[in-house]
């Protein structure tokens, strides 16, 4: 009896307690690298940062590709989507009560573009005129960068070309403001990892502020009373748990320790669907899984070989038997979303593939150099590699070798382009096809296939020059089709997000970018 | 005694410097660098980061500068993979690992010693066979099997504990049992073998001949000598337990030291890796010294000054 009392058996679960307190408990995969919006670049960091900081506009809570006012109460452009004016709300405050002005945005843009800060993601501001030159050190004069602050509550941004979806870009945390007065209190503008983000020091402008942070244990945020829309924030706080082990995370959910999981391991999706159908959600995510071909290697110089390998990947079979997460077969490199027409060029056609391989001079795979497939050391990566190995052997008569490397070594090897085929993937940063296409330009840091094409790049240049959405999509579509015709990468599937969510959580709607604005959530006991 | 401690202390410093040297050069030999990330960042940016962390200095400068910072400022550096100082990371995680490790050790001693004694006293009986069978299972079954089984039965089917987390005192129980299982098993086996050796000694036969009850023979005459192998093992085992376990911490979401070893290696985080290795090395040295002293106190035949 005493033991039972000690253990608290029969009492309310952590989720029940948290719901009554208005605290959302969510799994967040791992310990964040940091919470400075100008330094980090990961999904899990984004999850925390989104609760603490707010940009010029915010994600709509239920409609993909739309935005709601954030720090800016009104957004205008010059009719050509090249010069944008953001009217900042006078009531915007930092969590220490200091007013948030256009000067903070000016400081923030300069900070993230300062080379010594070492931001992974500063290229997200390259749309601004002069930003790339400043970041690359070609000038140290920030007045050459196209941002001005005519007064405390007006911010003007001049772009290098028309960009009709700039508000979509400004939802990204690289565009978030940081408090000049606090950052400079703890170091210089271009100094990374100073103490300004530590509990007790961090000052932010989002719906929540930092309450506590214990490494590898939790980050907890609480209501920010200085937030301009504080009275409409539906919950009192969020506890982010860095749960590395997805099996543990799922068990924690089943036993009432979590409102929301970061993911569900593939093996537990079927179990969850059977036993927790009201809690399991599977939603499209703007991300593509693909295989890079090293076109500098003899085996993959010929696009017919690349296409033959692509056309013998039975995507549906991989989804049904290996990944198990109801992903979607990737018929193009850009996932299906909004009114951008998804490509249908990538398909499973072994017969045509064999013909292409024979035309390339390798009938039944004879004469092909040895091929090695580089992938990570995860069990799921191995299973996928073995499935592909079997498909290529069955349909093309080609035996490939699998090379599994630990994560950092895999990245290093891939970036050095020391592979024939390499597993890869890309998560869209914003809701526009460009985020999946501009990485394949010559010398692009994430291209790493050796492939480039002048016509492809000319099309992307044309895209940068037009503010007409229809024309943009047409050019982007042409670029994507050309890319797929060349097939330097072999698309396999478009990701989905599989997660478990408590019925107590209200207002968590499917969003393809998965950038849920927390302020609209509500917690009410479903029982 | 003092000379013995001073000697062992100096030996410990040599061991630590050797450990640091090996770790430092092994890290340098690893492929990839601390700034290899999922998104390929510009070489100029990487260069700036290397400069900031002093990774552009010569290898020997880096080697001695780190040692200098450790000895003069007690600073183990700044993690390149997380926005924290290594001292802060160890400062937060070590107390957690200590609580978990001490609990695991107490469970191991509380279960292992009686099991070992009972096995030895009732050698070749069912008590002996079943105890040693359990001990063998404890050694053989890995934590990643035991942990989820405990979670499923004691946290999900019988909601006695949380599945994972570190938010209340009861959260220590399941990870401590999982972590301590192997130690329990070793202590039981070592106690048994130590006790068997002692129980065959003449002075034990004399004690029996005097008509002393078995409990008194065991407790007063045999246990002290019989525990020696287990005590010698407890020193390094304690250091290993409180330095954390990646697997147990991951299964039970414990914010301890063990994760730092693996995560730092995966992230090629030189300062975090060097820091935790040095810290762990220091623990081992201290625990070994403590075990030697304790052995000396338990067994006067071991002359500490001989070392």
Short mmCIF file of C-alpha atoms in Angstrom, two decimals, chain A residues 3-4 6-10 14 30-35 41 45 115-123 135-136 191-194 197-199 213-217 241-245 247-248 250-252 254-255 257 271 276 406-409 411-412 414-416 425-427 429 444-446 448, chain B residues 31-42 44-46 48-49 52-53 78-85 88-93 95-96 147-148 151-152 155-156 159-168 170-171 173 246-247 249-256 259-260 263 265-268:
data_model
loop_
_atom_site.label_atom_id
_atom_site.label_comp_id
_atom_site.label_asym_id
_atom_site.label_seq_id
_atom_site.Cartn_x
_atom_site.Cartn_y
_atom_site.Cartn_z
CA UNK A 3 4.63 1.57 -2.16
CA UNK A 4 1.55 2.25 -4.20
CA UNK A 6 4.68 6.46 -2.97
CA UNK A 7 4.37 5.74 -6.63
CA UNK A 8 1.21 7.78 -6.88
CA UNK A 9 -0.77 5.00 -8.49
CA UNK A 10 -4.35 5.83 -9.22
CA UNK A 14 0.82 14.18 -15.98
CA UNK A 30 16.44 16.02 -29.03
CA UNK A 31 18.26 18.68 -27.11
CA UNK A 32 18.31 21.86 -29.23
CA UNK A 33 21.60 23.23 -30.41
CA UNK A 34 20.44 26.57 -29.07
CA UNK A 35 17.51 28.96 -29.17
CA UNK A 41 18.84 25.67 -38.36
CA UNK A 45 15.01 24.35 -32.53
CA UNK A 115 29.88 36.84 -41.32
CA UNK A 116 31.48 36.28 -37.91
CA UNK A 117 28.14 35.15 -36.44
CA UNK A 118 28.48 32.00 -38.53
CA UNK A 119 24.76 31.61 -39.21
CA UNK A 120 23.90 28.42 -41.13
CA UNK A 121 20.87 30.05 -42.61
CA UNK A 122 21.75 33.64 -43.51
CA UNK A 123 21.01 32.85 -47.16
CA UNK A 135 27.27 38.51 -45.85
CA UNK A 136 30.09 37.41 -48.12
CA UNK A 191 29.48 36.99 -31.61
CA UNK A 192 27.69 33.61 -31.54
CA UNK A 193 26.68 31.60 -28.47
CA UNK A 194 26.85 34.38 -25.90
CA UNK A 197 19.74 33.15 -24.56
CA UNK A 198 20.29 31.68 -21.10
CA UNK A 199 17.37 31.46 -18.65
CA UNK A 213 15.93 25.03 -19.32
CA UNK A 214 17.63 21.88 -18.07
CA UNK A 215 19.96 20.28 -20.59
CA UNK A 216 18.59 17.00 -21.96
CA UNK A 217 15.59 17.26 -19.61
CA UNK A 241 10.91 17.32 -23.80
CA UNK A 242 13.99 16.30 -25.81
CA UNK A 243 13.02 12.63 -26.14
CA UNK A 244 15.57 10.93 -28.37
CA UNK A 245 14.04 7.50 -28.25
CA UNK A 247 9.72 4.15 -28.64
CA UNK A 248 10.03 5.73 -25.21
CA UNK A 250 5.32 6.66 -27.79
CA UNK A 251 5.10 4.74 -24.50
CA UNK A 252 5.09 8.03 -22.61
CA UNK A 254 0.27 5.88 -24.09
CA UNK A 255 0.76 6.26 -20.34
CA UNK A 257 2.88 11.71 -19.95
CA UNK A 271 -0.42 -0.60 -33.34
CA UNK A 276 -5.32 4.84 -30.49
CA UNK A 406 27.70 7.02 -39.03
CA UNK A 407 25.80 10.33 -39.50
CA UNK A 408 28.61 12.91 -39.48
CA UNK A 409 30.93 10.72 -41.55
CA UNK A 411 27.51 13.90 -44.30
CA UNK A 412 31.21 14.54 -44.72
CA UNK A 414 28.40 13.10 -49.21
CA UNK A 415 29.50 16.74 -49.12
CA UNK A 416 32.91 15.73 -50.49
CA UNK A 425 16.33 14.39 -48.27
CA UNK A 426 15.18 17.99 -48.13
CA UNK A 427 12.63 19.79 -46.00
CA UNK A 429 11.94 26.16 -45.71
CA UNK A 444 25.10 25.14 -54.56
CA UNK A 445 26.18 24.08 -51.07
CA UNK A 446 23.58 21.32 -50.95
CA UNK A 448 26.70 17.84 -54.24
CA UNK B 31 36.37 12.20 -40.28
CA UNK B 32 34.18 15.31 -40.46
CA UNK B 33 34.50 18.36 -38.28
CA UNK B 34 32.38 20.00 -35.58
CA UNK B 35 30.71 22.20 -38.15
CA UNK B 36 29.57 19.45 -40.49
CA UNK B 37 25.81 19.81 -40.43
CA UNK B 38 22.78 18.59 -42.31
CA UNK B 39 22.83 21.77 -44.36
CA UNK B 40 26.16 22.45 -45.94
CA UNK B 41 27.34 25.80 -44.67
CA UNK B 42 29.78 27.99 -46.59
CA UNK B 44 34.08 30.85 -45.16
CA UNK B 45 31.55 30.47 -42.33
CA UNK B 46 33.17 27.23 -41.18
CA UNK B 48 35.20 31.72 -38.98
CA UNK B 49 33.80 29.17 -36.57
CA UNK B 52 36.45 31.31 -32.94
CA UNK B 53 37.02 27.93 -31.30
CA UNK B 78 32.60 25.49 -24.86
CA UNK B 79 30.58 22.82 -26.60
CA UNK B 80 30.57 23.28 -30.37
CA UNK B 81 27.34 21.33 -30.74
CA UNK B 82 25.25 22.94 -27.99
CA UNK B 83 25.12 26.50 -26.78
CA UNK B 84 26.59 25.71 -23.36
CA UNK B 85 29.93 25.50 -21.62
CA UNK B 88 27.72 23.77 -17.22
CA UNK B 89 26.69 20.62 -19.09
CA UNK B 90 28.60 18.37 -16.70
CA UNK B 91 27.43 20.48 -13.76
CA UNK B 92 23.80 19.81 -14.68
CA UNK B 93 24.10 16.20 -15.70
CA UNK B 95 24.29 15.22 -10.09
CA UNK B 96 21.59 13.36 -12.01
CA UNK B 147 14.36 -1.22 -19.73
CA UNK B 148 11.39 -1.52 -22.09
CA UNK B 151 8.41 0.21 -18.70
CA UNK B 152 5.70 -1.99 -20.15
CA UNK B 155 4.63 1.77 -15.86
CA UNK B 156 2.03 0.88 -18.47
CA UNK B 159 0.92 2.25 -13.48
CA UNK B 160 3.31 2.33 -10.56
CA UNK B 161 5.92 4.55 -12.19
CA UNK B 162 6.32 6.98 -15.03
CA UNK B 163 7.51 5.40 -18.28
CA UNK B 164 10.34 7.90 -18.48
CA UNK B 165 11.40 11.34 -17.36
CA UNK B 166 13.16 12.87 -14.39
CA UNK B 167 10.55 14.98 -12.69
CA UNK B 168 9.87 13.18 -9.41
CA UNK B 170 10.13 7.84 -8.08
CA UNK B 171 11.52 8.36 -11.60
CA UNK B 173 13.54 3.52 -9.62
CA UNK B 246 23.72 6.26 -22.85
CA UNK B 247 21.28 3.38 -23.26
CA UNK B 249 19.43 7.46 -20.14
CA UNK B 250 17.93 7.29 -23.60
CA UNK B 251 15.33 4.65 -22.69
CA UNK B 252 14.24 6.46 -19.54
CA UNK B 253 14.83 10.03 -20.67
CA UNK B 254 17.29 10.72 -17.88
CA UNK B 255 19.32 13.94 -18.31
CA UNK B 256 22.59 12.36 -17.20
CA UNK B 259 24.41 10.97 -23.47
CA UNK B 260 27.24 13.46 -23.67
CA UNK B 263 26.32 12.84 -28.70
CA UNK B 265 31.26 11.82 -30.61
CA UNK B 266 28.47 11.97 -33.18
CA UNK B 267 28.67 15.75 -33.37
CA UNK B 268 32.50 15.76 -33.44
#
